[in-house]
Short mmCIF file of C-alpha atoms in Angstrom, two decimals:
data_model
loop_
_atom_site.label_atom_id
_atom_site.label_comp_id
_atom_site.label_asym_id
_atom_site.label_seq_id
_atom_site.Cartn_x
_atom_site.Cartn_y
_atom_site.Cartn_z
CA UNK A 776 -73.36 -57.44 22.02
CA UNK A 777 -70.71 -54.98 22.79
CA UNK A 778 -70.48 -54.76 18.33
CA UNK A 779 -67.95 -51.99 17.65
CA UNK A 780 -68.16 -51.00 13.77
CA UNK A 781 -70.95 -54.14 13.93
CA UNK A 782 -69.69 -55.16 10.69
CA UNK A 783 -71.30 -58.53 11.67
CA UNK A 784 -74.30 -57.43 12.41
CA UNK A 785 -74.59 -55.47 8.98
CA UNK A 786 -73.67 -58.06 7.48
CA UNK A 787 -76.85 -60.22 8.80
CA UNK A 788 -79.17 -57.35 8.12
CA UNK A 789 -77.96 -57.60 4.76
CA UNK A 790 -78.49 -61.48 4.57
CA UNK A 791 -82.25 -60.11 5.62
CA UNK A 792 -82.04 -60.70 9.71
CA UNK A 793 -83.63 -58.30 11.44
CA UNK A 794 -80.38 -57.23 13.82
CA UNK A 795 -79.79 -55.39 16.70
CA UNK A 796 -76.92 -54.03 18.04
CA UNK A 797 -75.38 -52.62 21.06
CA UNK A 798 -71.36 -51.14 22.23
CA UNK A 799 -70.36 -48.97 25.26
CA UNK A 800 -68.92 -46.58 23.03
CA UNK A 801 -70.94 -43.31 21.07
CA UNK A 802 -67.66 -43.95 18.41
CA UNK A 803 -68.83 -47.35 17.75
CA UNK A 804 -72.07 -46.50 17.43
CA UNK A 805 -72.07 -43.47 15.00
CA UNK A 806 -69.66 -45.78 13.28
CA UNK A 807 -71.47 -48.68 12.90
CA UNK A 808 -74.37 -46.69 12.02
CA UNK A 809 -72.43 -45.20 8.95
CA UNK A 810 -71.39 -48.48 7.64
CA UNK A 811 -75.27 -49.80 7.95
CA UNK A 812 -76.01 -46.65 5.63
CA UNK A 813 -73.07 -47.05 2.98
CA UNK A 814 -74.60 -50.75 2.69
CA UNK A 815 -78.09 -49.49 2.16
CA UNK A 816 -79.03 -51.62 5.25
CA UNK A 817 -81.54 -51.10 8.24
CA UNK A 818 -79.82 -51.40 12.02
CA UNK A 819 -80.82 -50.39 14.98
CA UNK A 820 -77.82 -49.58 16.87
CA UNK A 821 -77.70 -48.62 20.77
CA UNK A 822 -75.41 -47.11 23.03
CA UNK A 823 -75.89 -49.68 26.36
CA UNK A 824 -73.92 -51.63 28.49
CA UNK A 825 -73.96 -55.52 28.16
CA UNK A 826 -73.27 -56.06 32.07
CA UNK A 827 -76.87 -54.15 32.34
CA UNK A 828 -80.23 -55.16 30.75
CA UNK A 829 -80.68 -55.23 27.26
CA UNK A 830 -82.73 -53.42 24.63
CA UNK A 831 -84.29 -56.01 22.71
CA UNK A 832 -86.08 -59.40 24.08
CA UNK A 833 -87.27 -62.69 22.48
CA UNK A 834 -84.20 -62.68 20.25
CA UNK A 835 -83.19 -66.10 18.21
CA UNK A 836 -79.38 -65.43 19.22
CA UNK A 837 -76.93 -62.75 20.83
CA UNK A 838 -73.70 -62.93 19.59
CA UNK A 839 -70.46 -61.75 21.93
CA UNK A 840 -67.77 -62.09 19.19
CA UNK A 841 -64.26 -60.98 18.40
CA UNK A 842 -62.55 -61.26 21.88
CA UNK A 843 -65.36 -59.08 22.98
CA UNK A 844 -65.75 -60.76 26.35
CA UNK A 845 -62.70 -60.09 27.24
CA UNK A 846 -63.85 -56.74 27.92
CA UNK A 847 -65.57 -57.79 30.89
CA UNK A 848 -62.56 -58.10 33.37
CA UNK A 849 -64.36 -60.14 36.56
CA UNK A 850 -66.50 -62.85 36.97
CA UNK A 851 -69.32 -61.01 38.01
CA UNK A 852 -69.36 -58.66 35.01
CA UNK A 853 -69.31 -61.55 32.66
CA UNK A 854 -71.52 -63.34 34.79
CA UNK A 855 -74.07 -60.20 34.74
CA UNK A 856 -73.76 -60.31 30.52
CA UNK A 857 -74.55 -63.43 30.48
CA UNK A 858 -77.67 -63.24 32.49
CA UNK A 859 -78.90 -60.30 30.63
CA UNK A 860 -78.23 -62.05 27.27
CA UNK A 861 -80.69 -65.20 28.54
CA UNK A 862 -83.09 -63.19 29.30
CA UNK A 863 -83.49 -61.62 26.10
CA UNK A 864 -83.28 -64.75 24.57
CA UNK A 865 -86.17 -66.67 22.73
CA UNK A 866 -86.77 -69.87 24.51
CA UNK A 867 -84.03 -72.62 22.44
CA UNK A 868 -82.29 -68.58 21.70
CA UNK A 869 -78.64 -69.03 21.35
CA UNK A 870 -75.88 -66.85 23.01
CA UNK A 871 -72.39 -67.33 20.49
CA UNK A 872 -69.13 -66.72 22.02
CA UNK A 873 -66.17 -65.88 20.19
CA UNK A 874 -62.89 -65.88 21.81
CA UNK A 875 -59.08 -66.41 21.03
CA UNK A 876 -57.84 -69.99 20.69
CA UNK A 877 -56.38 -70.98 24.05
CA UNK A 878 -53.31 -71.57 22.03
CA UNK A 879 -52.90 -67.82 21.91
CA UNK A 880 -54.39 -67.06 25.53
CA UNK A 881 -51.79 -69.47 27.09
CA UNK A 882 -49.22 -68.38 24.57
CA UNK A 883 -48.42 -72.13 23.59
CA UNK A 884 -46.83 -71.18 20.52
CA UNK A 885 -47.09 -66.79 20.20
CA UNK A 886 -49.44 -64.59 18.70
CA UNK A 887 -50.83 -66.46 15.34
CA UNK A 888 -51.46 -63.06 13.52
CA UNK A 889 -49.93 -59.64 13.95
CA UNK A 890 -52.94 -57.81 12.54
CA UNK A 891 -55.04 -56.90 10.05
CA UNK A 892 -56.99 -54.65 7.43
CA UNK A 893 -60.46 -53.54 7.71
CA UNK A 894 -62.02 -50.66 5.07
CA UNK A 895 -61.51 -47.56 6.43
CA UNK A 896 -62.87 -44.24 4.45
CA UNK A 897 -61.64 -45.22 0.93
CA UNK A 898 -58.46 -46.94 2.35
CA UNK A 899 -57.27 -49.50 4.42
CA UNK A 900 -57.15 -49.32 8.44
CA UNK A 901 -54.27 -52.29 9.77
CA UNK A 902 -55.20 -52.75 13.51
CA UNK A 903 -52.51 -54.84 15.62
CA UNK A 904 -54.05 -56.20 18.50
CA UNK A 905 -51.28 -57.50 21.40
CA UNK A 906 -47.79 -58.26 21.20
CA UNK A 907 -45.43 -61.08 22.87
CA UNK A 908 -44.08 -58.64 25.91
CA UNK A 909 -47.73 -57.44 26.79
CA UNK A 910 -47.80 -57.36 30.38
CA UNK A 911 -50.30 -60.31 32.20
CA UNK A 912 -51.46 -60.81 35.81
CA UNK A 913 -51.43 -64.31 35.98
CA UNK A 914 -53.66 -63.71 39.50
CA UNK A 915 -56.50 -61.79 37.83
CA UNK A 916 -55.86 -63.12 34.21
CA UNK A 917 -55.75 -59.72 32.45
CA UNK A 918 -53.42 -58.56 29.82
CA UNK A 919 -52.42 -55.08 29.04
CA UNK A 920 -52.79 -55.42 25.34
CA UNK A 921 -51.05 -53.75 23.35
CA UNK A 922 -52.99 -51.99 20.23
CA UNK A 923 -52.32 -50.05 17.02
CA UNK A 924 -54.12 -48.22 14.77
CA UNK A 925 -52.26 -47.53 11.12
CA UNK A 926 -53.62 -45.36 8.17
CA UNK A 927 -52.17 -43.04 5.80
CA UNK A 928 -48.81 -42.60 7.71
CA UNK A 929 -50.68 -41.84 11.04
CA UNK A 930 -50.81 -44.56 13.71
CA UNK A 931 -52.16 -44.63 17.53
CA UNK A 932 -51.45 -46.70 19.83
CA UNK A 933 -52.76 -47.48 23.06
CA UNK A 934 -53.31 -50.06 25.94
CA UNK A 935 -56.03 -52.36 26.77
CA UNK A 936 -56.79 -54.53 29.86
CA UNK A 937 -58.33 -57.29 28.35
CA UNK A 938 -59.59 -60.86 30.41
CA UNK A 939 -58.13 -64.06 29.45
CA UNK A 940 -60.88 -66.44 30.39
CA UNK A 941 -60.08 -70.58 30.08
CA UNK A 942 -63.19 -72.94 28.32
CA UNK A 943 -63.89 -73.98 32.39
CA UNK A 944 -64.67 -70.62 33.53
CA UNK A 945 -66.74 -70.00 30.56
CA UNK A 946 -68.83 -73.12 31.25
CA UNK A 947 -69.35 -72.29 34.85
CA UNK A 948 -70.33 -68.89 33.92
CA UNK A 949 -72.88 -69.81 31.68
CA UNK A 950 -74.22 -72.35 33.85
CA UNK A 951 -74.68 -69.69 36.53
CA UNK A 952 -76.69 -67.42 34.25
CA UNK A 953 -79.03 -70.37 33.47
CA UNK A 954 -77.75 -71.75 30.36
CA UNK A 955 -78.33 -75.25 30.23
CA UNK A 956 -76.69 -76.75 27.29
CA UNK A 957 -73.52 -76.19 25.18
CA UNK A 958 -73.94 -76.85 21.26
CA UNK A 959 -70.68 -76.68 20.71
CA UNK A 960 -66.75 -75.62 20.97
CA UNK A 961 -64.14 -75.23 18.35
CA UNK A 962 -60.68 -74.85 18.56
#
């Protein structure tokens, strides 16, 4: 759910999962779908919004990783992605959340990395996602994040409202949608 390049999700379909992904963005999509084909790998990518219902049903797990929910900027469109994700769920299916550690969403001790590299057409792309003066509404809990793209000498840079939900919203949020058990938390 909401995949960008869906390197994850190639990377299961290579581990011979039959995966499914879906991202807001056409980009993502066309992008994702190259990087399936370089890898010699079948995925069915989709253009579709998480907060909406999904394309797939009866699924062993849907997976909302990289910071992705932090995308969905109020409670009710994280509570609607939730509820969509259940119900395309196998009964025992599994939604996986991946999200900063709170260290870094309450700024206990800074930003623990100030980017990184992923392959980018026969080079190197170094994204930088926020930065210590990135404005935050304490009131709504969104950060303007602050983001850079670097390649070849050319870099853009841009903003991005992102949600900074706590472990206690996330459990009541769940709950709502109708999950009934958490396997786990780390961090």
């Amino acid at each position: 759910l909401a995949a960008g390049p869906a390197r994850h999700a190639v990377e299961a379909s290579k581990r011979g999962v039959d995966a499914t992904a879906i991202d807001l963005s056409e980009a993502m999509v066309k992008c994702g779908t190259q990087i399936a084909k370089e890898e010699d790998v079948a995925l069915d990518y989709r253009v579709g919004d998480v907060r909406e219902a999904l394309p797939f049903d009866k699924v062993c797990s849907a997976w909302l990783l990289l910071g992705s929910v932090g995308h969905l900027l109020t409670n009710d469109d994280a509570l609607q992605c939730f509820q969509n994700a259940r119900k395309a769920l196998a009964d025992g299916g599994t939604l996986i959340l991946e999200l900063p550690h709170p260290r870094e969403t309450f700024r206990v001790d800074g930003v623990s990395e100030d980017g990184w590299d992923v392959p980018f057409e026969g080079g190197d792309l170094r994204v930088r996602w926020g930065a210590e003066d990135d404005v935050f509404d304490p009131l709504t809990q969104i950060r303007q994040a602050s983001v850079a793209f670097e390649a070849d000498g050319t870099s853009i840079t841009d903003v991005v409202p992102t949600r900074e939900y706590t472990l206690q919203e996330l459990r009541l949020l769940s709950k709502a949608a109708g999950f009934r058990e958490e396997v786990a938390t780390y961090g």
